[in-house]
Tab-separated table of C-alpha atoms in Angstrom:
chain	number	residue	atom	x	y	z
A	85	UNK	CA	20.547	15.167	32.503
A	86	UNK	CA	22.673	18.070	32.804
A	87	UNK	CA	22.399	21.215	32.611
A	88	UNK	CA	24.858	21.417	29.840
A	89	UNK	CA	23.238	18.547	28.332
A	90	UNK	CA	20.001	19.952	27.859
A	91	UNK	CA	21.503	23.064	26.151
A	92	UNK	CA	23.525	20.913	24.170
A	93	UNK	CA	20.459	18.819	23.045
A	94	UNK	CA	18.559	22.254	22.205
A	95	UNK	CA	21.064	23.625	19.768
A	96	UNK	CA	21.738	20.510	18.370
A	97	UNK	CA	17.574	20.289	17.617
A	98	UNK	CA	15.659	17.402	15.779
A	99	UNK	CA	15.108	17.169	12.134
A	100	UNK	CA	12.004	16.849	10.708
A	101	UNK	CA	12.479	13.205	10.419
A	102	UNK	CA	13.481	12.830	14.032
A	103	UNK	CA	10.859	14.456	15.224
A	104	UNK	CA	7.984	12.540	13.585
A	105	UNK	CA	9.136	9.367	14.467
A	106	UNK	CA	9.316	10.930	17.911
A	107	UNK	CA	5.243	11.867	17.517
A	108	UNK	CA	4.843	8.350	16.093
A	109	UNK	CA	6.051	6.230	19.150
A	110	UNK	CA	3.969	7.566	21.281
A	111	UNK	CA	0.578	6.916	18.876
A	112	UNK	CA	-0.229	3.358	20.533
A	113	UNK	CA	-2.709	2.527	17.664
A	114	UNK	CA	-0.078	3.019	14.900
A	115	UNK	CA	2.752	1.382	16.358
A	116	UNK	CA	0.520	-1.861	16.895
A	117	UNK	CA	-0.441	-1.022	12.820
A	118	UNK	CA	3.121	-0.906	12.603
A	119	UNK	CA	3.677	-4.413	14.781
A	120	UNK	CA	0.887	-6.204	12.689
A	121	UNK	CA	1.838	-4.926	9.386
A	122	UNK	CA	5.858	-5.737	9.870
A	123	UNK	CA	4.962	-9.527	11.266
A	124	UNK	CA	2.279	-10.108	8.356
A	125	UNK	CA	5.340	-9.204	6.266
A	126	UNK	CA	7.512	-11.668	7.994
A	127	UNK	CA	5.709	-14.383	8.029
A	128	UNK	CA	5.184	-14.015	4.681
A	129	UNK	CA	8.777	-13.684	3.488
A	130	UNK	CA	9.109	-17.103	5.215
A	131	UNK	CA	6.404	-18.945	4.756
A	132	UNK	CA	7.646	-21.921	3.311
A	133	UNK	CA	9.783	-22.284	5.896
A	134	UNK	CA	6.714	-22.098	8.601
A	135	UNK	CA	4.389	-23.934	6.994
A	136	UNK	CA	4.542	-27.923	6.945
A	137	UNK	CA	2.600	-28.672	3.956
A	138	UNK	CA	2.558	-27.294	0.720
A	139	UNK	CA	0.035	-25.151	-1.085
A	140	UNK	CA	-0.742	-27.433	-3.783
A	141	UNK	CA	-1.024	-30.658	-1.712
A	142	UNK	CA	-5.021	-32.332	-1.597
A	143	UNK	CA	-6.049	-34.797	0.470
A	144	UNK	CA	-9.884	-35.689	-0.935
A	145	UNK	CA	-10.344	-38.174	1.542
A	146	UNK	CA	-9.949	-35.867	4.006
A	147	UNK	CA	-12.125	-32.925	2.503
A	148	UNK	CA	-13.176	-29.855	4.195
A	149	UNK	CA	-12.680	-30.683	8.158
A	150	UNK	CA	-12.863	-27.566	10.742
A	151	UNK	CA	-9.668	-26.571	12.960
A	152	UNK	CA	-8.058	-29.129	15.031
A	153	UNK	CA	-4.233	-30.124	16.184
A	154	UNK	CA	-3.080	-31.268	13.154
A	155	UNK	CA	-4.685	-28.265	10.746
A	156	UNK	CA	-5.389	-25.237	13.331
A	157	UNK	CA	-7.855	-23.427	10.557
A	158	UNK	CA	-8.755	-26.550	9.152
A	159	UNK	CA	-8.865	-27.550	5.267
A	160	UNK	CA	-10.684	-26.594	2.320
A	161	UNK	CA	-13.097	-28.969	0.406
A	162	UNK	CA	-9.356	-30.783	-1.631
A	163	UNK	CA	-8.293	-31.478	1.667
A	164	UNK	CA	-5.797	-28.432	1.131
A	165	UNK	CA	-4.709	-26.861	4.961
A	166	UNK	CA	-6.241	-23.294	5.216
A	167	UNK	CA	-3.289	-21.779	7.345
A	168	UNK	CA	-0.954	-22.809	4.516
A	169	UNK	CA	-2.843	-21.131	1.504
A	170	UNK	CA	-3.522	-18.051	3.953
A	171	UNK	CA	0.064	-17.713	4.569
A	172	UNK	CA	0.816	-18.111	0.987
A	173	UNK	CA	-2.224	-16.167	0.212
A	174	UNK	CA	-0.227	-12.936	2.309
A	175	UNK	CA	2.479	-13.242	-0.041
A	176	UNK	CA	0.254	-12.379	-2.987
A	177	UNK	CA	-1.648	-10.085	-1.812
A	178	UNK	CA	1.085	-7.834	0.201
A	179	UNK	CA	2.769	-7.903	-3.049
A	180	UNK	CA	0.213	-6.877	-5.452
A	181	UNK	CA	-0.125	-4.221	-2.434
A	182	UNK	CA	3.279	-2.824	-2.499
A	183	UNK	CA	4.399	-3.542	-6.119
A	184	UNK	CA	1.169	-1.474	-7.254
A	185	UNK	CA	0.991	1.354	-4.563
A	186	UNK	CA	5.027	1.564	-5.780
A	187	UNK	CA	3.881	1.727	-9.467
A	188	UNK	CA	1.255	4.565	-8.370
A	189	UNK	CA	3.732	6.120	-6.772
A	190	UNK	CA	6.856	6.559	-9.465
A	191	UNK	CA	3.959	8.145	-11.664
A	192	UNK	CA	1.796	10.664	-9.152
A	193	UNK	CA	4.789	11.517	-7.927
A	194	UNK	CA	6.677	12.942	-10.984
A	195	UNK	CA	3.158	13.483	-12.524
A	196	UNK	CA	1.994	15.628	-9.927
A	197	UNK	CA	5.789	17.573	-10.065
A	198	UNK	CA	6.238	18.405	-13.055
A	199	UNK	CA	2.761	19.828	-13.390
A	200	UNK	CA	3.089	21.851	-10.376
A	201	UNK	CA	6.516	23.266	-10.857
A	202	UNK	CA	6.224	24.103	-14.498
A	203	UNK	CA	2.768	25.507	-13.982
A	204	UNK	CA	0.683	27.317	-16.804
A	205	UNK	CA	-0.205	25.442	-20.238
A	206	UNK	CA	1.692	22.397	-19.327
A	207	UNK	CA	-0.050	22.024	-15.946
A	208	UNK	CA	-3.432	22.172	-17.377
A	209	UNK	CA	-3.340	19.893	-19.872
A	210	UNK	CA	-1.723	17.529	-17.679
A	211	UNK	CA	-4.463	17.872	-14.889
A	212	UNK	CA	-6.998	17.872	-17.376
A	213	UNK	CA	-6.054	14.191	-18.548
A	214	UNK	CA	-6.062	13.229	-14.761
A	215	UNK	CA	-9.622	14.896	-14.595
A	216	UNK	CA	-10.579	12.647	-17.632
A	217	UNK	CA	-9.302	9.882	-16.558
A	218	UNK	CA	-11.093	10.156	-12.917
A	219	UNK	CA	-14.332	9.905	-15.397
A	220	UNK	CA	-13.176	6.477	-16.043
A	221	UNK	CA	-14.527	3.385	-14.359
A	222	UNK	CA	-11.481	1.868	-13.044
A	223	UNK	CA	-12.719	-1.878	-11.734
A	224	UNK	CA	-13.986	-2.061	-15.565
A	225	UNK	CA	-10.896	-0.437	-17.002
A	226	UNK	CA	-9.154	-3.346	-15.016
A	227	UNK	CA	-11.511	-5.985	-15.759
A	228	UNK	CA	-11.024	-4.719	-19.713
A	229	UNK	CA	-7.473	-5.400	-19.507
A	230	UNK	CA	-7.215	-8.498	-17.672
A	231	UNK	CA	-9.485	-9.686	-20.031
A	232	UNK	CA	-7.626	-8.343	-23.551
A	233	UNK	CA	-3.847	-9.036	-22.362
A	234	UNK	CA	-4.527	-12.146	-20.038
A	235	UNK	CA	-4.484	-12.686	-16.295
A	236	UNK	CA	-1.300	-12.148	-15.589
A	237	UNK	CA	0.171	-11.741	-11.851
A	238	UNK	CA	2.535	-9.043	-13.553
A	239	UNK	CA	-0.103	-7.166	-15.746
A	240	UNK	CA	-2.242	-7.092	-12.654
A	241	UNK	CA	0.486	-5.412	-10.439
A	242	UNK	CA	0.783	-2.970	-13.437
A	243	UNK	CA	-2.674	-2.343	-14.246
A	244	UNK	CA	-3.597	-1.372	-10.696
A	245	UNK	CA	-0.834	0.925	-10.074
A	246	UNK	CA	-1.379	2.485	-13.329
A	247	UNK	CA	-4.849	3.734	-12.136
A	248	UNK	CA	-3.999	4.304	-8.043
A	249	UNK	CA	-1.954	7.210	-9.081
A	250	UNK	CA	-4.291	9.858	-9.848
A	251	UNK	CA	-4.859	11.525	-5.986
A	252	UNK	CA	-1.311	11.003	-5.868
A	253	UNK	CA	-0.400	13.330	-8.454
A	254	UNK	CA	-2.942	16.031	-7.067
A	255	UNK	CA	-1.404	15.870	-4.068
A	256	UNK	CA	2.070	16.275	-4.788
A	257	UNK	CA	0.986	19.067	-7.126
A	258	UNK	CA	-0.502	21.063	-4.194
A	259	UNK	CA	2.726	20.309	-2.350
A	260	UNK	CA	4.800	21.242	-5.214
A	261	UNK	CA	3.257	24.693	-5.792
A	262	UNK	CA	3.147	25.902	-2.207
A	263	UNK	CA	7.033	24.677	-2.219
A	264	UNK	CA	7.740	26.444	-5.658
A	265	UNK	CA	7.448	29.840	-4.019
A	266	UNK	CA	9.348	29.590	-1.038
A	267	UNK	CA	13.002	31.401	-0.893
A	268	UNK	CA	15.126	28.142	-1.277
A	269	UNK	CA	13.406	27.327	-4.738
A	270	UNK	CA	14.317	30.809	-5.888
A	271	UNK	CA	17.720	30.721	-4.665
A	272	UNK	CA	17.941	27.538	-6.813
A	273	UNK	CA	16.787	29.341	-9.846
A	274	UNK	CA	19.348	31.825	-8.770
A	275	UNK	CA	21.984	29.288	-8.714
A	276	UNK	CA	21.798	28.275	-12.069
A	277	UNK	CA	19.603	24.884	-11.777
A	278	UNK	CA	18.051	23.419	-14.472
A	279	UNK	CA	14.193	22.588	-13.542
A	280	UNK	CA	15.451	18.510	-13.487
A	281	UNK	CA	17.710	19.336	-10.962
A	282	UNK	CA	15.377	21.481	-9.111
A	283	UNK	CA	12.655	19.031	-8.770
A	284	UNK	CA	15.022	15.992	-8.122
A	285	UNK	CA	17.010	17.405	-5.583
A	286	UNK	CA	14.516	19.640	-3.403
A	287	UNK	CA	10.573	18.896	-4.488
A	288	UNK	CA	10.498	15.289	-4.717
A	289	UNK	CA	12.337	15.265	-1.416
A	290	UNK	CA	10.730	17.460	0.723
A	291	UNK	CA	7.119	16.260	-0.539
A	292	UNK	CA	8.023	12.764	1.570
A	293	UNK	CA	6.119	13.357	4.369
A	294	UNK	CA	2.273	13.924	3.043
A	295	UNK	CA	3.911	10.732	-0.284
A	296	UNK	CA	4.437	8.499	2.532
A	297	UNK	CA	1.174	9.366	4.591
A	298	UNK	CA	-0.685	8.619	1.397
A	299	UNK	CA	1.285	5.760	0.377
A	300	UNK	CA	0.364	3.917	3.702
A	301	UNK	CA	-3.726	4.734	2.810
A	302	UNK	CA	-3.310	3.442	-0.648
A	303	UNK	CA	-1.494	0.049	0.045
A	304	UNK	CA	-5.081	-1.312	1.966
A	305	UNK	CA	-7.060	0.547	-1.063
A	306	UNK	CA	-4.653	-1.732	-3.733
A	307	UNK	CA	-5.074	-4.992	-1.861
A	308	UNK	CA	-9.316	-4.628	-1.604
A	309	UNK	CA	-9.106	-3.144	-5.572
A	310	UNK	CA	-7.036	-7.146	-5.711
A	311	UNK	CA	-9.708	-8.850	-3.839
A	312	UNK	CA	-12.525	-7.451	-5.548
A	313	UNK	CA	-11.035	-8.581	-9.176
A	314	UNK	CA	-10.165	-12.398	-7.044
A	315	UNK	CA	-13.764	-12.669	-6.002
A	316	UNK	CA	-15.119	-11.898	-9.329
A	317	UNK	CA	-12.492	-14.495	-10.561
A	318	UNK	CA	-10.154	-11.874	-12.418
A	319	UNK	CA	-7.513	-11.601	-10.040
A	320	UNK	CA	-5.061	-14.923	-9.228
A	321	UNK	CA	-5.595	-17.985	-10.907
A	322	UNK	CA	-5.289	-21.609	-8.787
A	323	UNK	CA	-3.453	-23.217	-8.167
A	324	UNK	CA	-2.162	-20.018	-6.749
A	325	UNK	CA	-4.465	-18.121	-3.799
A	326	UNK	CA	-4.806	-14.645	-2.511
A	327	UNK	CA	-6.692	-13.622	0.494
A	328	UNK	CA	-9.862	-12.668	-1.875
A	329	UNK	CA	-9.675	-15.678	-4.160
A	330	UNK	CA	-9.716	-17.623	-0.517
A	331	UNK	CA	-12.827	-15.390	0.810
A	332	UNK	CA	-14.521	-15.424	-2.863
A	333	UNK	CA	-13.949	-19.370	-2.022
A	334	UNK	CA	-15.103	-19.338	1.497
A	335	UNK	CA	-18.561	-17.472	0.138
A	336	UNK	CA	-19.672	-20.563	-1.740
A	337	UNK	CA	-19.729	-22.637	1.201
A	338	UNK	CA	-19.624	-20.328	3.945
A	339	UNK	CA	-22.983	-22.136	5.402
A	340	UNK	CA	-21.636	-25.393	5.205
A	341	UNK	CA	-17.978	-24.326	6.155
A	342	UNK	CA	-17.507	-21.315	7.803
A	343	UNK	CA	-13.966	-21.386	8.522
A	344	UNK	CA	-13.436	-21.110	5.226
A	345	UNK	CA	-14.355	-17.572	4.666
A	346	UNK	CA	-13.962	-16.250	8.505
A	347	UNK	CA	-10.238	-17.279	9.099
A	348	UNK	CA	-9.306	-15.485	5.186
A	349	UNK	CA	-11.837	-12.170	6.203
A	350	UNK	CA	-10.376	-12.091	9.419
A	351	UNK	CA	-6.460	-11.520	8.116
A	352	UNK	CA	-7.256	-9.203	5.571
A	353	UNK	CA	-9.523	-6.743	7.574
A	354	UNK	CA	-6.950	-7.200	10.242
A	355	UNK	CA	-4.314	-6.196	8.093
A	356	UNK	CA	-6.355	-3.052	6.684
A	357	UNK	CA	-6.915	-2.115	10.045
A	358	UNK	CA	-2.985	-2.328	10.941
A	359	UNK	CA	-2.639	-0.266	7.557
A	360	UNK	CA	-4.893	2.198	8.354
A	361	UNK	CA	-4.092	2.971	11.962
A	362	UNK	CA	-0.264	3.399	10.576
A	363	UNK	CA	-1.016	5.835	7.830
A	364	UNK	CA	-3.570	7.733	10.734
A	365	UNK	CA	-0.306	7.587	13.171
A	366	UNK	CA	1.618	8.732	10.096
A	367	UNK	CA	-0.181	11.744	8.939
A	368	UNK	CA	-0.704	13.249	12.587
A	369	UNK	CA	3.081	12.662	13.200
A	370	UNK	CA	4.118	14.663	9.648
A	371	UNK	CA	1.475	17.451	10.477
A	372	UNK	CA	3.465	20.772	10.823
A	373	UNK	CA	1.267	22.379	13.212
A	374	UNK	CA	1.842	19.150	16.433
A	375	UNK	CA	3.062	20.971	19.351
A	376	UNK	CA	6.708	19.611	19.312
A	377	UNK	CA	7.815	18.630	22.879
């Protein structure tokens, strides 16, 4: 590199952005979260294209046999293939991850902006319902509602992310009053903004960075709250499986068949671990005070 080019590069500078994706790469843990997380996700957009039998398909003759050429994590006690209802099994449970940690998200964010720009009255009575809902026992407020409205696969990707969004909206609200007194918020003001305007265009978007650092911690904390509810038999009904209706499975017969509750364990605490590393790589790379190189 030049001279010239190196001065060039200077002025030009890196944004924000740039420059924590720069601070990601070289994090070897989160970019092998990243890896693992973005292949989970693949394989389970196109699962039925990868897997040779279906879901649904028993073979009682055949019953629970352990791994071998023809099923490599064996089959459950219907003679169903393991690797198949894993695989499936990733599809429901990234989604109840993502759909709900999205849900969470549309609410603590605005939640937590509106109370921290408008301040005063408006954001104390708005924190105070957060604080009394915190007081709430959320598995049973979940249970409660499966149980009133029915176990549905929508109502559970609603009822989760409608209690995952509490820390969010404390965290944005910190955000949101630290931004509400720097210079380019008052120049806004000065501009003739209306508050809607204000928060759309320049506090929602420059509270990304700790949103998305939070939003990678909550996604493993969604798919365990999904588990729990599947071991306790509240969470997805057969025929359809997630990875904690296949452990809560693999627990009733994990003496006599072991594979049936090591292979499910395995993928989800791998995946957790892949999630976790990523929003550890995540939160270092958005923190303002990394030396930048």
């Amino acid at each position: 590199m030049t001279t010239l080019d190196a001065l060039n590069q200077y002025e030009a500078g890196r944004s924000l952005w740039q420059d924590a994706f720069a601070r990601l790469k070289k994090n070897k843990l989160a970019m092998a979260g990243l890896i693992i997380l973005v292949s989970m996700i693949i394989l389970a957009i196109f699962t039925p294209l990868i897997v040779p039998y279906s879901y649904e398909a028993q073979n009682l003759e055949l019953g629970a046999t352990p791994p071998s050429a023809a099923h490599w994590l064996g089959t459950d006690t219907f003679g169903r293939d393991q690797l198949t209802r894993i695989l499936y099994g990733s599809r429901i449970s990234l989604m109840v991850g993502l759909i709900a940690t999205a849900v969470a998200l549309c609410i603590g964010v605005l939640w937590g902006t509106i109370a921290g720009f408008i301040g005063g009255k408006v954001d104390a009575w708005m924190m105070r319902f957060v604080d009394v809902l915190y007081a709430l026992p959320f598995a049973i407020f979940i249970i409660l509602l499966t149980v009133v409205f029915g176990r549905s696969l929508l109502l559970l990707f609603l009822a989760i992310g409608a209690v995952e969004w509490l820390t969010m909206a404390r965290i944005v609200r910190g955000q949101v009053m630290a931004l509400s007194k720097q210079e380019f918020i008052e120049a806004s003001v000065a501009m003739g903004l209306n508050r809607w305007q204000i928060i759309t265009r320049h506090l929602i978007p420059n509270t990304l960075g700790p949103v998305i650092v939070y939003t990678t911690l909550t996604i493993p904390n969604v798919i365990l709250l999904e588990s729990f509810l599947s071991f306790l038999g509240l969470g997805i009904q057969p025929p359809q499986s997630s990875w904690g209706s296949l452990i809560s499975s693999g627990v009733e017969t994990m003496e006599e068949y072991p594979w049936l509750l090591i292979y499910p364990a395995l993928t989800l605490s791998l995946t957790l671990f892949a999630l976790n590393f990523l929003g550890d790589g995540l939160r270092d790379a958005f923190d303002p005070r990394a030396s930048k190189d």
